Short mmCIF file of C-alpha atoms in Angstrom, two decimals:
data_model
loop_
_atom_site.label_atom_id
_atom_site.label_comp_id
_atom_site.label_asym_id
_atom_site.label_seq_id
_atom_site.Cartn_x
_atom_site.Cartn_y
_atom_site.Cartn_z
CA UNK A 1 11.80 -21.65 -22.22
CA UNK A 2 10.16 -17.91 -21.91
CA UNK A 3 11.85 -15.95 -24.59
CA UNK A 4 11.41 -12.66 -22.60
CA UNK A 5 10.71 -13.28 -18.86
CA UNK A 6 9.96 -10.53 -16.63
CA UNK A 7 9.20 -10.71 -12.51
CA UNK A 8 7.28 -10.26 -10.67
CA UNK A 9 3.95 -10.80 -12.80
CA UNK A 10 1.56 -9.08 -10.05
CA UNK A 11 3.23 -6.34 -7.60
CA UNK A 12 0.93 -4.39 -5.09
CA UNK A 13 2.68 -1.83 -3.00
CA UNK A 14 2.01 1.39 -1.02
CA UNK A 15 2.60 5.03 -2.25
CA UNK A 16 6.20 6.16 -1.53
CA UNK A 17 7.83 2.51 -1.82
CA UNK A 18 10.69 1.68 -3.90
CA UNK A 19 10.36 -1.34 -6.23
CA UNK A 20 12.16 -3.05 -9.09
CA UNK A 21 11.06 -5.22 -12.00
CA UNK A 22 13.36 -7.65 -13.58
CA UNK A 23 13.87 -8.60 -16.98
CA UNK A 24 15.86 -11.33 -19.07
CA UNK A 25 15.50 -12.45 -22.82
CA UNK A 26 17.09 -15.78 -24.13
CA UNK A 27 16.81 -14.55 -27.76
CA UNK A 28 20.47 -13.21 -28.06
CA UNK A 29 18.87 -9.65 -29.20
CA UNK A 30 20.87 -6.47 -28.99
CA UNK A 31 17.81 -4.10 -28.26
CA UNK A 32 15.65 -4.07 -25.12
CA UNK A 33 12.51 -1.80 -24.10
CA UNK A 34 10.20 -1.26 -21.16
CA UNK A 35 6.62 -0.02 -22.26
CA UNK A 36 4.12 1.06 -20.19
CA UNK A 37 0.33 0.32 -20.97
CA UNK A 38 -2.29 2.15 -18.81
CA UNK A 39 -5.86 1.31 -17.95
CA UNK A 40 -6.99 2.58 -21.39
CA UNK A 41 -4.20 0.27 -23.33
CA UNK A 42 -2.27 2.57 -24.79
CA UNK A 43 1.18 1.05 -24.91
CA UNK A 44 3.88 3.88 -24.71
CA UNK A 45 7.68 3.40 -24.95
CA UNK A 46 9.57 4.26 -21.97
CA UNK A 47 13.32 3.17 -22.69
CA UNK A 48 15.28 1.59 -25.28
CA UNK A 49 18.84 0.13 -25.09
CA UNK A 50 21.07 -1.20 -27.70
CA UNK A 51 23.64 -3.42 -26.29
CA UNK A 52 23.58 -2.22 -22.64
CA UNK A 53 23.61 1.65 -23.90
CA UNK A 54 20.57 3.99 -23.50
CA UNK A 55 19.14 5.04 -26.87
CA UNK A 56 15.36 6.09 -25.88
CA UNK A 57 14.68 7.69 -22.97
CA UNK A 58 11.40 9.20 -23.29
CA UNK A 59 9.77 11.70 -21.10
CA UNK A 60 9.15 9.52 -17.86
CA UNK A 61 9.72 10.85 -14.42
CA UNK A 62 13.27 10.45 -13.19
CA UNK A 63 11.91 8.21 -10.52
CA UNK A 64 12.05 5.50 -13.11
CA UNK A 65 15.53 4.40 -13.58
CA UNK A 66 16.64 1.12 -16.21
CA UNK A 67 19.59 -0.49 -15.53
CA UNK A 68 21.18 -2.87 -17.81
CA UNK A 69 23.98 -5.24 -16.75
CA UNK A 70 24.03 -7.07 -19.84
CA UNK A 71 22.56 -7.06 -23.30
CA UNK A 72 20.24 -9.58 -21.70
CA UNK A 73 19.09 -8.14 -18.90
CA UNK A 74 17.15 -4.88 -18.66
CA UNK A 75 15.76 -4.19 -15.04
CA UNK A 76 13.59 -1.18 -14.00
CA UNK A 77 13.63 0.68 -10.95
CA UNK A 78 11.02 2.68 -9.67
CA UNK A 79 11.47 5.17 -6.56
CA UNK A 80 8.88 6.91 -4.60
CA UNK A 81 5.91 5.25 -6.20
CA UNK A 82 2.76 7.09 -6.99
CA UNK A 83 -0.75 6.16 -7.62
CA UNK A 84 -0.52 7.17 -11.38
CA UNK A 85 2.35 4.78 -11.52
CA UNK A 86 -0.25 1.88 -11.74
CA UNK A 87 0.10 0.14 -14.76
CA UNK A 88 1.30 -2.99 -16.69
CA UNK A 89 4.85 -2.71 -17.58
CA UNK A 90 6.15 -4.52 -20.38
CA UNK A 91 9.70 -5.67 -21.16
CA UNK A 92 10.36 -6.41 -24.81
CA UNK A 93 13.46 -7.32 -26.91
CA UNK A 94 13.92 -7.01 -30.74
CA UNK A 95 17.10 -8.34 -32.73
CA UNK A 96 18.10 -5.02 -33.57
CA UNK A 97 16.62 -1.37 -33.00
CA UNK A 98 15.20 0.12 -35.63
CA UNK A 99 12.00 -0.12 -38.08
CA UNK A 100 10.82 -3.48 -39.31
CA UNK A 101 12.27 -5.36 -36.16
CA UNK A 102 9.81 -7.78 -34.80
CA UNK A 103 9.61 -6.80 -31.22
CA UNK A 104 8.79 -9.66 -28.57
CA UNK A 105 6.93 -8.98 -25.37
CA UNK A 106 7.12 -10.26 -21.88
CA UNK A 107 3.92 -11.32 -20.41
CA UNK A 108 3.78 -8.05 -18.48
CA UNK A 109 4.43 -6.93 -14.58
CA UNK A 110 0.77 -5.55 -13.26
CA UNK A 111 1.78 -2.97 -10.60
CA UNK A 112 -0.91 -1.56 -8.49
CA UNK A 113 -0.02 1.38 -6.10
CA UNK A 114 -2.59 1.88 -3.24
CA UNK B 1 -2.63 13.52 -29.34
CA UNK B 2 -1.51 10.41 -30.39
CA UNK B 3 0.81 9.80 -33.43
CA UNK B 4 -1.37 6.77 -34.46
CA UNK B 5 -5.04 6.78 -34.43
CA UNK B 6 -7.14 3.47 -34.80
CA UNK B 7 -10.46 3.24 -35.23
CA UNK B 8 -12.91 1.93 -34.47
CA UNK B 9 -11.68 1.85 -30.78
CA UNK B 10 -14.04 -1.13 -30.02
CA UNK B 11 -15.83 -3.54 -32.45
CA UNK B 12 -18.27 -6.38 -31.50
CA UNK B 13 -19.46 -8.59 -34.23
CA UNK B 14 -21.18 -12.25 -34.99
CA UNK B 15 -19.09 -15.19 -36.05
CA UNK B 16 -18.70 -15.13 -39.89
CA UNK B 17 -19.13 -11.37 -40.61
CA UNK B 18 -16.17 -9.22 -42.33
CA UNK B 19 -14.49 -6.47 -40.69
CA UNK B 20 -11.99 -3.56 -41.30
CA UNK B 21 -10.22 -1.81 -38.95
CA UNK B 22 -7.77 1.33 -39.62
CA UNK B 23 -4.55 2.64 -38.44
CA UNK B 24 -4.01 6.39 -39.50
CA UNK B 25 -1.41 8.96 -39.05
CA UNK B 26 0.11 12.08 -40.46
CA UNK B 27 3.52 10.87 -40.23
CA UNK B 28 5.20 8.97 -42.97
CA UNK B 29 6.84 5.56 -41.52
CA UNK B 30 9.62 3.14 -42.50
CA UNK B 31 7.51 0.30 -41.64
CA UNK B 32 4.08 -0.36 -39.91
CA UNK B 33 3.38 -3.63 -37.70
CA UNK B 34 0.53 -5.37 -36.52
CA UNK B 35 0.15 -6.99 -33.19
CA UNK B 36 -2.64 -8.92 -31.49
CA UNK B 37 -2.60 -8.98 -27.70
CA UNK B 38 -4.87 -11.14 -25.51
CA UNK B 39 -5.86 -10.39 -22.04
CA UNK B 40 -2.98 -11.31 -19.47
CA UNK B 41 -0.26 -11.27 -22.55
CA UNK B 42 1.88 -9.26 -24.20
CA UNK B 43 1.38 -8.28 -27.86
CA UNK B 44 2.52 -10.72 -30.41
CA UNK B 45 3.50 -9.46 -34.00
CA UNK B 46 1.11 -10.47 -36.90
CA UNK B 47 2.61 -9.00 -39.95
CA UNK B 48 5.19 -5.98 -40.86
CA UNK B 49 4.74 -4.13 -43.91
CA UNK B 50 7.56 -1.78 -45.50
CA UNK B 51 6.54 -0.83 -49.24
CA UNK B 52 3.75 1.68 -49.92
CA UNK B 53 0.96 0.32 -51.27
CA UNK B 54 2.05 -3.20 -49.87
CA UNK B 55 -0.28 -5.93 -49.39
CA UNK B 56 0.08 -9.01 -47.12
CA UNK B 57 -2.28 -12.10 -46.49
CA UNK B 58 -2.33 -14.31 -43.48
CA UNK B 59 -4.90 -16.60 -43.94
CA UNK B 60 -8.16 -14.65 -43.25
CA UNK B 61 -6.18 -11.39 -42.36
CA UNK B 62 -5.39 -8.96 -45.16
CA UNK B 63 -3.15 -6.26 -44.24
CA UNK B 64 -2.46 -3.04 -46.54
CA UNK B 65 0.22 -0.51 -46.01
CA UNK B 66 -1.08 3.17 -47.74
CA UNK B 67 0.95 4.26 -50.94
CA UNK B 68 2.12 7.28 -48.73
CA UNK B 69 3.26 4.92 -45.94
CA UNK B 70 1.14 6.73 -43.62
CA UNK B 71 -1.73 4.53 -42.83
CA UNK B 72 -2.70 0.87 -42.69
CA UNK B 73 -5.62 -1.45 -42.56
CA UNK B 74 -6.41 -4.76 -41.60
CA UNK B 75 -9.08 -6.68 -43.15
CA UNK B 76 -10.47 -10.09 -41.46
CA UNK B 77 -13.03 -12.18 -43.59
CA UNK B 78 -15.36 -14.82 -41.90
CA UNK B 79 -14.16 -13.62 -38.52
CA UNK B 80 -14.01 -16.28 -35.49
CA UNK B 81 -14.25 -16.06 -31.70
CA UNK B 82 -10.55 -17.12 -31.77
CA UNK B 83 -9.90 -13.57 -33.48
CA UNK B 84 -11.13 -11.75 -30.45
CA UNK B 85 -8.29 -9.67 -28.74
CA UNK B 86 -6.72 -6.21 -29.19
CA UNK B 87 -5.30 -5.04 -32.38
CA UNK B 88 -2.61 -2.90 -32.29
CA UNK B 89 -0.58 -1.04 -34.96
CA UNK B 90 2.92 0.28 -34.61
CA UNK B 91 5.08 2.78 -36.79
CA UNK B 92 8.89 2.85 -36.82
CA UNK B 93 11.34 4.43 -38.86
CA UNK B 94 14.55 2.87 -39.95
CA UNK B 95 17.16 5.55 -38.44
CA UNK B 96 16.10 4.93 -34.48
CA UNK B 97 14.66 2.39 -32.27
CA UNK B 98 11.47 4.21 -31.52
CA UNK B 99 8.23 1.90 -32.38
CA UNK B 100 4.94 3.79 -31.73
CA UNK B 101 1.87 2.13 -30.79
CA UNK B 102 -1.73 3.11 -31.71
CA UNK B 103 -4.49 2.71 -28.57
CA UNK B 104 -5.78 -0.19 -30.48
CA UNK B 105 -8.86 -1.72 -31.73
CA UNK B 106 -10.55 -4.22 -29.43
CA UNK B 107 -12.33 -6.90 -31.25
CA UNK B 108 -14.94 -9.31 -29.89
CA UNK B 109 -16.48 -12.13 -32.30
CA UNK B 110 -19.28 -13.38 -30.57
CA UNK B 111 -20.17 -17.39 -31.61
#
């Protein structure tokens, strides 16, 4: 069983469309994250949730809206997609938030906006 | 400017050579982690260091946390092609969920 699974793995879509990426973790962790990795491989945190509660909301456009129906799921919805949104989006989880906790990453969702 | 600066950005060496990569910041961290990422996959944790001056060894990999907890180094002895990958350092603080990543060092070990 994959610890952190996200779907779809690949997504090609046109500018202006709305799309969602789903994420589930079966590790029983309290904390989940969304990271964005750009073409230069820079990994930047977007959101972090503790037990369904939003803890970190970095400066990302409000076209990006995370939703956590329960602590095992953290989905990412993106409205009005732009070319600059093309990147790899990683869902991740850790037992708790805060320093020193191992972050377990999913395999990533490759988003290409054309 | 990034909070964590990693150097070198790219490193290509022959099998059997030794190498050191660096992770530097002006911020003090509660802990620092090293991850390795292979193409098409997410990063995987290698080590966590939490005490200034701490040294941890993982087979041929030696990790050190700076005395002031602002920097770290990763030394690989007798590199092998299987060590090829993107090495990312990440710093965190005990009072929040935030883990900040460096831009990584892309290591290629040629047979």
